[in-house]
XYZ file of C-alpha atoms in Angstrom:
584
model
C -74.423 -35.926 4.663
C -71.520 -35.488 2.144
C -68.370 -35.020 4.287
C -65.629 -31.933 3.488
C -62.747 -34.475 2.664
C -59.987 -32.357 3.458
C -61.180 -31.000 6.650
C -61.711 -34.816 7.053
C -58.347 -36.068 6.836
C -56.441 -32.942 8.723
C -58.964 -33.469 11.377
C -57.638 -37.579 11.411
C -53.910 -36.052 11.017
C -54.205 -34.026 13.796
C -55.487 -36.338 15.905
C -53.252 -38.861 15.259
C -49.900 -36.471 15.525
C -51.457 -35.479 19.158
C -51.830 -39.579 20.098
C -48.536 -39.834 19.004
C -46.951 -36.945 20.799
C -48.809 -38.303 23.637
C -47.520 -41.738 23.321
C -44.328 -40.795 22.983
C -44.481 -38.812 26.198
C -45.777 -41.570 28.232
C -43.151 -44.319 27.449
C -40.602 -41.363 28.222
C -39.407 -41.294 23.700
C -38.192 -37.387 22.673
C -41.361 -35.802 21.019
C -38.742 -33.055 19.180
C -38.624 -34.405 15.865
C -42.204 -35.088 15.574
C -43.948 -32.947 13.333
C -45.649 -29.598 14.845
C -48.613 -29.896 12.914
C -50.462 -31.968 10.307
C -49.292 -29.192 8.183
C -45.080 -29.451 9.582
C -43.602 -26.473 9.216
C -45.945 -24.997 6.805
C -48.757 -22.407 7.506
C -52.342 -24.050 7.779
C -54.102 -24.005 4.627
C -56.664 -21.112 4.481
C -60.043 -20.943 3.246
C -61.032 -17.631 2.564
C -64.485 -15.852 2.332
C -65.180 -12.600 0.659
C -68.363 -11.256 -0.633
C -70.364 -8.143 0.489
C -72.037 -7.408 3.842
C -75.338 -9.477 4.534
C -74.362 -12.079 2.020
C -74.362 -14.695 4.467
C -70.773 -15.596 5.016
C -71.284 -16.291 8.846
C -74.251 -18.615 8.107
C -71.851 -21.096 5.573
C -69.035 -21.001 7.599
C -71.218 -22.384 10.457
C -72.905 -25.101 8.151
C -69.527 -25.839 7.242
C -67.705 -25.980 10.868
C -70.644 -26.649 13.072
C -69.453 -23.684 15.450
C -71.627 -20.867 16.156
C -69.193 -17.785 14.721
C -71.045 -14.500 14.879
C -68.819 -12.562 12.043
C -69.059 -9.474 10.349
C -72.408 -8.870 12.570
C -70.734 -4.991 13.031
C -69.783 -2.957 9.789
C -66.979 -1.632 11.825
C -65.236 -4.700 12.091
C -61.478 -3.635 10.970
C -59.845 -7.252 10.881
C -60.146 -10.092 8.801
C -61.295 -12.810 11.673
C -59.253 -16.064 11.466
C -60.760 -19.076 12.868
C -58.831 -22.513 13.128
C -60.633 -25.390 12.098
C -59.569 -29.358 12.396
C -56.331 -27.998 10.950
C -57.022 -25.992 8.408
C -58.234 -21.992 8.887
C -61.020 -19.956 8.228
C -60.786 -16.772 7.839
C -64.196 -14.703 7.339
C -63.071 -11.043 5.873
C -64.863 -7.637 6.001
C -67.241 -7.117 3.570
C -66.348 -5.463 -0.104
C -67.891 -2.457 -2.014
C -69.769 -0.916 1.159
C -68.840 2.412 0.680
C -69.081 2.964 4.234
C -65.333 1.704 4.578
C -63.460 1.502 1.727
C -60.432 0.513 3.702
C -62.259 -2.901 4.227
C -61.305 -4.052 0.344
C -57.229 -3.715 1.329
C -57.968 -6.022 3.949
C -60.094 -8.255 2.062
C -57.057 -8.231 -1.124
C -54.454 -9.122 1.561
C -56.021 -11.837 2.918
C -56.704 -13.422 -0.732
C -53.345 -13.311 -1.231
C -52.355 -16.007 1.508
C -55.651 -18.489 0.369
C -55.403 -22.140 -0.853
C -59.629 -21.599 -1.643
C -61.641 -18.438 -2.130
C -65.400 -19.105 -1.110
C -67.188 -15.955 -3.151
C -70.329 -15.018 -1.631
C -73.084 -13.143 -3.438
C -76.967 -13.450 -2.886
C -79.785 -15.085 -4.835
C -79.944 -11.202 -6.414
C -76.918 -11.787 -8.141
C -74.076 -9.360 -9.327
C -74.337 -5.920 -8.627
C -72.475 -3.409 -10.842
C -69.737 -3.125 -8.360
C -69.812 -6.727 -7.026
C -69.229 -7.860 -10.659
C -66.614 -5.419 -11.582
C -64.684 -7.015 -8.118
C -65.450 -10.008 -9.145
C -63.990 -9.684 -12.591
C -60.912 -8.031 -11.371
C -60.110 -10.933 -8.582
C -61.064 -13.667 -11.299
C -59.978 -12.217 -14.441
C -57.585 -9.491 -13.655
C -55.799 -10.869 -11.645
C -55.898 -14.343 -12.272
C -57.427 -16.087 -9.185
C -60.304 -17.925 -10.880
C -59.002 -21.137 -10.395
C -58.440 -20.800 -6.813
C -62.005 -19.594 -6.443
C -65.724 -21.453 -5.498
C -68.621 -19.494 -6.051
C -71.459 -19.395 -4.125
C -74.833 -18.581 -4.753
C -76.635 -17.839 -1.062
C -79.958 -16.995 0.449
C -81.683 -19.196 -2.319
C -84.770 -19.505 0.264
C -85.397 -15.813 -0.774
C -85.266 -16.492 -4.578
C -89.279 -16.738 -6.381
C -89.181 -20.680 -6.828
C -86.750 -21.225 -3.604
C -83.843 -23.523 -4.339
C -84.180 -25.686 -7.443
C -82.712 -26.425 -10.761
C -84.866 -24.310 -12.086
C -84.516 -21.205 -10.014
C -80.633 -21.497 -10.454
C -80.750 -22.155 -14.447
C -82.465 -18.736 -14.254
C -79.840 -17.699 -11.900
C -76.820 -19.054 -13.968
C -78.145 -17.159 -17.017
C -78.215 -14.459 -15.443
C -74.134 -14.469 -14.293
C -73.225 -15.581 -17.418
C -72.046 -12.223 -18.837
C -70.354 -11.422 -15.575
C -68.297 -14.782 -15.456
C -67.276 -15.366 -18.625
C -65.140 -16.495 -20.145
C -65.251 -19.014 -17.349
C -68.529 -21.489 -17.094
C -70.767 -22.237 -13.659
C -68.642 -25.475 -13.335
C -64.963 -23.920 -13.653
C -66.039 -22.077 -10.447
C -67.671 -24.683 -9.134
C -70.796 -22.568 -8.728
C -72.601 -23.648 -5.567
C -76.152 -22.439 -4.673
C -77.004 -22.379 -0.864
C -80.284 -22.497 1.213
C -78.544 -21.961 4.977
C -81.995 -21.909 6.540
C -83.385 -25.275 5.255
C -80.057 -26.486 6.423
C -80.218 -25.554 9.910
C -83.899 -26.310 10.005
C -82.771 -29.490 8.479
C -80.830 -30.076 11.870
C -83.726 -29.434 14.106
C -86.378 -31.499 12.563
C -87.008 -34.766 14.182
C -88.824 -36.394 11.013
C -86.107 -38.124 8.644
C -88.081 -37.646 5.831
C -88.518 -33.850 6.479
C -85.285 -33.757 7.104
C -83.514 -35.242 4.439
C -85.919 -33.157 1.999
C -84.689 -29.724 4.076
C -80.875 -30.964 3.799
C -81.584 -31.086 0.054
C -82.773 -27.592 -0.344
C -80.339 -26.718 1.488
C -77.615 -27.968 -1.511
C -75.432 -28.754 1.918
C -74.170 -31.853 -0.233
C -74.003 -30.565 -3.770
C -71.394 -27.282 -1.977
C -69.087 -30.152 -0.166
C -68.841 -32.246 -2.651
C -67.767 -28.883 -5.101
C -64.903 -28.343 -2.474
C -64.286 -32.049 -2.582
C -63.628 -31.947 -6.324
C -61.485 -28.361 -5.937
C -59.237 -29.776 -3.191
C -59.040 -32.992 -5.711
C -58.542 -30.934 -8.937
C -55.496 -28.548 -6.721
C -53.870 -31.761 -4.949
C -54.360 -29.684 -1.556
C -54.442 -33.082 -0.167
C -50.539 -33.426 -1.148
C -49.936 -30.920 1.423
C -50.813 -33.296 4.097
C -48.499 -36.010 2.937
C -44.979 -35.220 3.931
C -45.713 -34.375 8.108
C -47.476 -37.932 7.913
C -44.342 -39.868 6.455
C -42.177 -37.692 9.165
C -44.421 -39.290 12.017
C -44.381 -43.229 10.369
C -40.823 -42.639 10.136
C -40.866 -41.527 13.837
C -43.022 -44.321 14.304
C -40.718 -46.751 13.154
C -37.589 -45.070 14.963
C -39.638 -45.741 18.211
C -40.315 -49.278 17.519
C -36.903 -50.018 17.137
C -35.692 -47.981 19.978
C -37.761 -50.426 22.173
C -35.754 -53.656 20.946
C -33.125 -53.738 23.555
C -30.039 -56.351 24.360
C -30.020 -56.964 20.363
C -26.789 -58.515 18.759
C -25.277 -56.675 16.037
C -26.611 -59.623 14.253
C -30.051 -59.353 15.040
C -30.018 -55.886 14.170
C -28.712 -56.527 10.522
C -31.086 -59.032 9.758
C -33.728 -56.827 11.180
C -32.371 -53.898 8.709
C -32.797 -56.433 5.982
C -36.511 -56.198 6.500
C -36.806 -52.573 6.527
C -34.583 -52.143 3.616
C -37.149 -54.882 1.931
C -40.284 -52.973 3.727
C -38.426 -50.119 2.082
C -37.928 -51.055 -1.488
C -41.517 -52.766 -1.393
C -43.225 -48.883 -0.144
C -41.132 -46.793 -2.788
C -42.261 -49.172 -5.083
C -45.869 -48.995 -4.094
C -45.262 -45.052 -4.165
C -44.187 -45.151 -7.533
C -46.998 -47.146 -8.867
C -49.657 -44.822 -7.082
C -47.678 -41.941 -8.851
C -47.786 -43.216 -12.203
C -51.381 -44.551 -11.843
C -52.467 -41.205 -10.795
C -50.539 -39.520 -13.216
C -52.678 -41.152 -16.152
C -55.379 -41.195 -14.794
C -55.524 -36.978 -14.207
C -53.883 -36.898 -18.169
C -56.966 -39.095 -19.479
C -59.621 -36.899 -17.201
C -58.080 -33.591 -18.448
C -58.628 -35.066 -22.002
C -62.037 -36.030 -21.251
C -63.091 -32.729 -20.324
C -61.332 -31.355 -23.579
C -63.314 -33.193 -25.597
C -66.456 -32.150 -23.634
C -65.275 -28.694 -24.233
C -64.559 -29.396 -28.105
C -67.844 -31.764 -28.372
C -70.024 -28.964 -26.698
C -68.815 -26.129 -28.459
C -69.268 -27.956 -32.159
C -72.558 -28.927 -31.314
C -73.857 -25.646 -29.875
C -72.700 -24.927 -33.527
C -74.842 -26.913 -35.378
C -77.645 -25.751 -37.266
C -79.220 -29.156 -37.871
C -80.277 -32.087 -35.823
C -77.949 -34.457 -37.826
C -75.084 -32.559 -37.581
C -75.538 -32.348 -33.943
C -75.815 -36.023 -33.554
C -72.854 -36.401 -35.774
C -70.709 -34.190 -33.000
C -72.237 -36.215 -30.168
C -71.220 -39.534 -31.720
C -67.760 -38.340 -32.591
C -67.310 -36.892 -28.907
C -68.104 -40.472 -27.594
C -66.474 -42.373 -29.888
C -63.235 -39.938 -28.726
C -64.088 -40.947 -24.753
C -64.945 -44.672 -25.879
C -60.947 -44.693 -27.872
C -59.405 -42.529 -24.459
C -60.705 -44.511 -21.914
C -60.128 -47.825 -23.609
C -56.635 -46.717 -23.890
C -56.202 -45.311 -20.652
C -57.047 -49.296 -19.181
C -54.447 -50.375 -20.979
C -52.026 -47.812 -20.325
C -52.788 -48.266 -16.260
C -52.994 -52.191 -16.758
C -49.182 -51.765 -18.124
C -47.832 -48.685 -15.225
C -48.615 -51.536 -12.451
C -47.232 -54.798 -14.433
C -44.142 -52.580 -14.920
C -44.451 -51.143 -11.075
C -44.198 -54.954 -9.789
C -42.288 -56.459 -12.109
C -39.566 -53.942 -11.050
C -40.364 -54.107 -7.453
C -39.548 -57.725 -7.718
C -36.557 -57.346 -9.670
C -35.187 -55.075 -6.800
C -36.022 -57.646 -3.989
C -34.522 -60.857 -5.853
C -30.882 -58.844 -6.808
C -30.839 -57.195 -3.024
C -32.127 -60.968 -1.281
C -29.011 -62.161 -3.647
C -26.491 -59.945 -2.613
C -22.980 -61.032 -0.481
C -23.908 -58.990 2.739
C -28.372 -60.312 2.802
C -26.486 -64.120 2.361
C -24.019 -63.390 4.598
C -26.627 -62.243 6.891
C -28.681 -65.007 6.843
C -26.133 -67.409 7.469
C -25.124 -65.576 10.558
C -28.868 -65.450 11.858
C -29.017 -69.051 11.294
C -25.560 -70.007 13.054
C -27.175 -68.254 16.132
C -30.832 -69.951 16.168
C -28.570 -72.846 16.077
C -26.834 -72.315 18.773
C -29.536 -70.543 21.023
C -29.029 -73.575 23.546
C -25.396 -72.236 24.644
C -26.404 -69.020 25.159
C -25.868 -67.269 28.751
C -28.449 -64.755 28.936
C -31.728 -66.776 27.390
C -34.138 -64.898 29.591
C -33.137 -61.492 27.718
C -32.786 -62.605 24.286
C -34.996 -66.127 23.998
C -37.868 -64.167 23.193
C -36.264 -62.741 20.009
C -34.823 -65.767 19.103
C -38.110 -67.786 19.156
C -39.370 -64.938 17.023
C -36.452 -65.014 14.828
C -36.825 -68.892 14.097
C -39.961 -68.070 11.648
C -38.931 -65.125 10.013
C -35.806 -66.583 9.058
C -37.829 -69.644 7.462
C -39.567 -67.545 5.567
C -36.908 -64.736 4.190
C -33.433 -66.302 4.305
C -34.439 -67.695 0.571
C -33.626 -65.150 -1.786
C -36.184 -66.707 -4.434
C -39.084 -66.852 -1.490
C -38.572 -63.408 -1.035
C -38.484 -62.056 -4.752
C -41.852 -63.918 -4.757
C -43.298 -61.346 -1.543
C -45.047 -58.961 -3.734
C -46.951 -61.316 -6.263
C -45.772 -60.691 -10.067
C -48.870 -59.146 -11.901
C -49.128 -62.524 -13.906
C -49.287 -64.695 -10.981
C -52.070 -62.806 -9.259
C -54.051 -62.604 -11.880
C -53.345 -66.674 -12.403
C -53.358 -68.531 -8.754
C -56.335 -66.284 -8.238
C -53.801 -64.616 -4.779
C -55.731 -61.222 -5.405
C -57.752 -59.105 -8.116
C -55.088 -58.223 -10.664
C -55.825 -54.187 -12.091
C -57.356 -55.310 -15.366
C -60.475 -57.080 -12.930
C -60.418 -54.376 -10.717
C -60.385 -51.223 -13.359
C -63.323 -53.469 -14.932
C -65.196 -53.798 -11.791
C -64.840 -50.201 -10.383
C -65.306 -48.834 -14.151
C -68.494 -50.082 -14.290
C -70.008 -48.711 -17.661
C -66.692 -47.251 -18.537
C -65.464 -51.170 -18.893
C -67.512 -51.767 -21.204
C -66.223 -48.974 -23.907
C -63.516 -51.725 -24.860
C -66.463 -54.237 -26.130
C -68.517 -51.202 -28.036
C -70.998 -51.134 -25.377
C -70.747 -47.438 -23.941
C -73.244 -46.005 -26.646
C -75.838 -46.201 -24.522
C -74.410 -44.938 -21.438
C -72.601 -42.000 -23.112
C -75.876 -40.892 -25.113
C -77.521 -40.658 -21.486
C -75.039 -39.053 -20.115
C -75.454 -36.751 -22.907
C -78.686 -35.698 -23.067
C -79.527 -32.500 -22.020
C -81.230 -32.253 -18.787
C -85.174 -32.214 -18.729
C -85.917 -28.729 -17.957
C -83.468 -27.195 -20.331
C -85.667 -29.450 -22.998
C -88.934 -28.051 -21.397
C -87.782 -24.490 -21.054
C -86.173 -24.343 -24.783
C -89.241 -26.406 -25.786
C -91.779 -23.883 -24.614
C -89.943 -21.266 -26.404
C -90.633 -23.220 -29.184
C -93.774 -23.905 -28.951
C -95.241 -20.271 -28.797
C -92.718 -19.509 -32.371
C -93.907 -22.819 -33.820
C -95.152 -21.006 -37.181
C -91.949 -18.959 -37.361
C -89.259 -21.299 -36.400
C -91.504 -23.858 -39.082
C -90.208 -27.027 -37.825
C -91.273 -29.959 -35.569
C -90.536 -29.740 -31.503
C -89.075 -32.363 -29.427
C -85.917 -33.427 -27.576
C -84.015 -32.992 -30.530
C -85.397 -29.648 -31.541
C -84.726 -28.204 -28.176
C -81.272 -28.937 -28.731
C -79.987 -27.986 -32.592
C -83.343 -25.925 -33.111
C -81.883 -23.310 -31.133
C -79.629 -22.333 -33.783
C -81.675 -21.227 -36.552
C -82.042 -18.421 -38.024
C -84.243 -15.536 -35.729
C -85.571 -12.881 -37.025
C -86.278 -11.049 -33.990
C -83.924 -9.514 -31.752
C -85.460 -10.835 -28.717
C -85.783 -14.179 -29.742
C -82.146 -14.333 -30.656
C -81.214 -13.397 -27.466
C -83.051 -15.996 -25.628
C -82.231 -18.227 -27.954
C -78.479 -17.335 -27.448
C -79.036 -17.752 -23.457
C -80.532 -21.226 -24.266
C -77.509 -22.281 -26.207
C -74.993 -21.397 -23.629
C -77.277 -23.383 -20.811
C -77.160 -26.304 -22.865
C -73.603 -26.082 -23.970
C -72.830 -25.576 -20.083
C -74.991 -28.630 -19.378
C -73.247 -30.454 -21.726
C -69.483 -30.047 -20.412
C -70.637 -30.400 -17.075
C -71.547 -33.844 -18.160
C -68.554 -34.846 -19.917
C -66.602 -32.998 -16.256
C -68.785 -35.464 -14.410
C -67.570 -38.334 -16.451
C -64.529 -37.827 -16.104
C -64.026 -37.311 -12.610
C -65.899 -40.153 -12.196
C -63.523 -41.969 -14.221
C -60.591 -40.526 -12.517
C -62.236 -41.569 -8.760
C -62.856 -45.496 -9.975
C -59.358 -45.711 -11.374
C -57.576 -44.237 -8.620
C -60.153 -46.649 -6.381
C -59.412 -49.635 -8.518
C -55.358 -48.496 -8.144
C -55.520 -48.432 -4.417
C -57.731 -51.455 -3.715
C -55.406 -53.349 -6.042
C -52.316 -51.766 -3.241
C -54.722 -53.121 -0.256
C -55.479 -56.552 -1.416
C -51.917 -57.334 -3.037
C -48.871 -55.061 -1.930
C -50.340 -53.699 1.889
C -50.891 -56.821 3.243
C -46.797 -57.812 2.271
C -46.085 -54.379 3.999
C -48.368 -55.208 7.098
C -46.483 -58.520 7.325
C -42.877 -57.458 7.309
C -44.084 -54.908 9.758
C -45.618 -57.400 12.078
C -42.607 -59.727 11.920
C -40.566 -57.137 12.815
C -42.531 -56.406 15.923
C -42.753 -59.896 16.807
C -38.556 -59.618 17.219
C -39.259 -56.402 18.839
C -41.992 -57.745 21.258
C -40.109 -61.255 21.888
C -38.314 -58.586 24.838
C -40.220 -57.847 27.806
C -38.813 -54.327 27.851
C -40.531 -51.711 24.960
C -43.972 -54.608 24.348
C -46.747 -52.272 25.658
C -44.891 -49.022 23.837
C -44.467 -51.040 20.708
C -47.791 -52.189 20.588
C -49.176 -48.626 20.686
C -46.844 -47.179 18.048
C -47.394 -50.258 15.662
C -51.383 -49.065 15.979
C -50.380 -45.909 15.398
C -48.016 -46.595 12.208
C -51.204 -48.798 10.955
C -53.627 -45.568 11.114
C -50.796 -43.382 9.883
C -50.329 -46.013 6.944
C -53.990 -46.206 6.330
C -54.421 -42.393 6.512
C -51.832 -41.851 3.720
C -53.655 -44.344 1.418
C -56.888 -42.555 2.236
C -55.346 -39.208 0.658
C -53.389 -40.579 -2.421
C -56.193 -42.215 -3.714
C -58.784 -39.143 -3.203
């Protein structure tokens, strides 16, 4: 099963702030400047459910959290209930529009005001007259469609139960209530809660897997996944984490006792290169990520623009004609956008070098150096070997390696020397492997894979084709794939067949955006992968080093080992936890 990424990594955040405050208790370190929660001083993020009585809140929020809540089960329920979840809160409100307490909507409007995610709940039924007019006043009145998901729920009870063709009857059917907005702005979500939970029960894994399907358990996380993706709610997480590797880091050092003021510089001159080498990485995450959402918003303009032209079109050719020019505009975009992202990271690493080689350079990292060196030299005079041998033995092979100002410019490969000695997969092999078809665009060879991506899905053919087929003498033209598309757009006589011939054109003009929104999240997800596998294989491991050598000084001492060891685990899973959210 899909899971809910943000609940995901708040639930590893928290866990890993309460290891650490534990930690830190146990080898006697002050816990007051660790961060309170995964969230620091900031309220928990809040996903909030509204919707009218009997809609089924209770039922999604326990597919969703596992727990058995029993809310709203009592019209008289005053409160909005708040339940914390992983990190993040729930809160379930009173139902809207009873009638039986009015009062209940105040409630409901103050809670929306404090949400990071609405979760509207209506049934397979669809909009009632007042349910719409709330809905249109939260999403168009007031604003909060893009902080909303909307869910379709009790889709067991619906005539055909919960398929694509139930909810493209469905969709139709909220159109005029939604617009201007479209199904996949809202990230429209249709639920079957029973199949789910029957799902959970049934000991056959082909039974179940077909239940969880019916369900749409996966299709409704992975809409949240892409909200909390398309909102950066995962940014939120960020800042707490870098308080606690900073902490981290503190506590390592704290453990390094009976260091010369020597020792200690040198050892600053690896965190100040650790430093320089994670601002850089940060800044090359940034800027990939930063093209990459630019490109994907411009994909899903020209979806928009390519959709709305062709739901124009009177005539097959001309339709074909917008397709073409739609891909050709993703083909140019995406071709550019590899270059563009090929260029951020050269740039990135070139100037992350640059930075090392002038600070390695420098009067005070020389003078350093020499200093470090004088003492391995004359470790055999010293007094007190038992305390400080350790470090020194540790020292002897750091120094080797970093008291060369050119060795160290050369930590973080240069973009042209990984993708020469072969050290690592430089971005242009990586953004070609992860693209996949998308790589191929450059070459010409993304006709194919756009047109599929293009074509309208097979019932929306067979539905618009059947319409077809019983007007054959009056529309006076051939059926097929193609006809099912631009056919729709000639001229109707009658007033009925207009109008279903209207609702056809906005199901396929829907179905075509949601394509070109698919392709370009998937094109932002394998660039941001590609970005932050090129980070693991080339830059992490230079971080992981400098980190380990400076726990090797740390752990030559007898004193802190154990306590050092724990946090450096820790710092790794903190590390690894904030690579895990940049690159979502």
């Amino acid at each position: 099963m899909g899971e809910f990424q943000l609940v995901e990594c708040s639930r590893e955040g928290t866990c890993l702030l309460n290891e650490a405050k534990q930690a830190f208790i146990q080898y006697g370190y002050d816990t007051s400047g660790l961060p309170k929660s995964i969230y620091g001083d900031e309220e928990p993020l809040k996903l909030v459910f509204i919707g009218q009585y009997s809609a089924g809140k209770s039922s999604i929020i326990k597919m969703l959290t596992g727990e058995d809540v029993a809310i709203g089960a009592k019209i008289t329920t005053e409160l909005a209930t708040n339940y914390p979840w992983n990190g993040i809160e729930i809160v379930d409100t009173p139902g809207i529009h009873t009638e039986l307490r009015p009062d209940h909507d105040e409630l409901t409007y103050d809670e929306i005001n404090h949400a990071a995610l609405l979760v509207f709940v209506i049934t397979n039924e669809g909009f009632s007259q007042r349910m719409g007019e709330h809905f249109r006043k939260l999403a168009i009145d007031q604003k909060r469609a893009g902080n909303m998901v909307l869910v379709i729920n009790k889709m067991d009870r619906a005539a055909l139960g919960n398929v694509p063709e139930q909810q493209k009857i469905i969709e139709m059917d909220i159109t005029k209530v939604i617009e201007p907005y479209t199904p996949a702005e809202l990230y429209l979500s249709f639920l079957d809660t029973t199949s789910y939970f029957d799902s959970m029960e049934e000991s056959d894994d082909v039974m179940r897997q077909e239940l969880l399907v019916t369900s749409g358990h996966d299709v409704f996380i992975d809409n949240l996944n892409r909200f909390v993706s398309s909102h950066k709610l995962m940014a939120q997480l960020s800042k707490p984490l870098y308080t606690l590797a900073e902490k981290l880091r503190l506590a390592m050092r704290a453990g390094e006792q009976e260091q010369s003021a020597d020792i200690e510089a040198f050892v600053q001159t690896l965190e100040h290169r650790r430093e320089m080498i994670g601002n850089g990485k940060e800044i090359m995450l940034r800027d990939v990520r930063s093209l990459a959402e630019k490109y994907r918003d411009e994909i899903v303009s020209v979806g928009r623009n390519t959709a709305s032209v062709g739901c124009g079109c009177a005539e097959e050719a001309e339709f074909n004609d917008a397709m073409a020019a739609g891909q050709r505009e993703v083909e140019d975009l995406i071709a550019k956008s590899k270059d563009e992202v090929e260029d951020s990271i050269k740039s990135a690493v070139a100037a992350m070098n640059e930075k090392i080689r002038k600070y390695d350079s420098s009067e005070y990292v020389q003078k350093v150096n020499t200093n470090i060196q004088i003492k391995l030299d004359e470790e055999s005079s010293l007094a007190n070997k038992t305390a400080v041998m350790g470090v020194l033995t540790a020292l002897g092979g750091v120094v080797t390696k970093f008291n060369n100002p050119e060795a160290v410019a050369g930590a973080v490969p240069l973009y042209a020397n990984i993708v020469g000695k072969g050290a690592g997969m430089g971005i242009d092999a990586l953004l070609a492997e992860a693209l996949g078809p998308f790589s191929k665009m450059v070459s010409g060879g993304a006709s194919q894979y756009i047109t599929k991506l293009l074509t309208p899905s097979p019932k929306l053919i067979e539905q618009a084709g059947a319409l077809f087929a019983r007007n054959a003498a009056k529309i006076g033209m051939a059926l097929g794939a193609a006809a099912a598309v631009y056919g729709i757009y000639a001229n109707w006589k009658e007033a009925d067949l207009q109008e279903q011939a209207d609702k056809n054109r906005r199901a396929i003009k829907a179905d075509l955006m949601e394509r070109f929104n698919q392709m370009a999240d998937e094109y932002y997800q394998k660039t941001m992968l590609a970005a932050g596998r090129y980070v693991e294989e080339n830059i992490v491991p230079i971080e992981n080093s400098l980190e380990d050598e400076l726990l090797n000084i740390g752990t030559g001492k007898e004193q802190g080992v154990v306590a050092q060891q724990k946090f450096r685990e820790l710092l790794h899973k903190t590390e690894d936890l904030l690579l895990k959210i940049q690159t979502v």
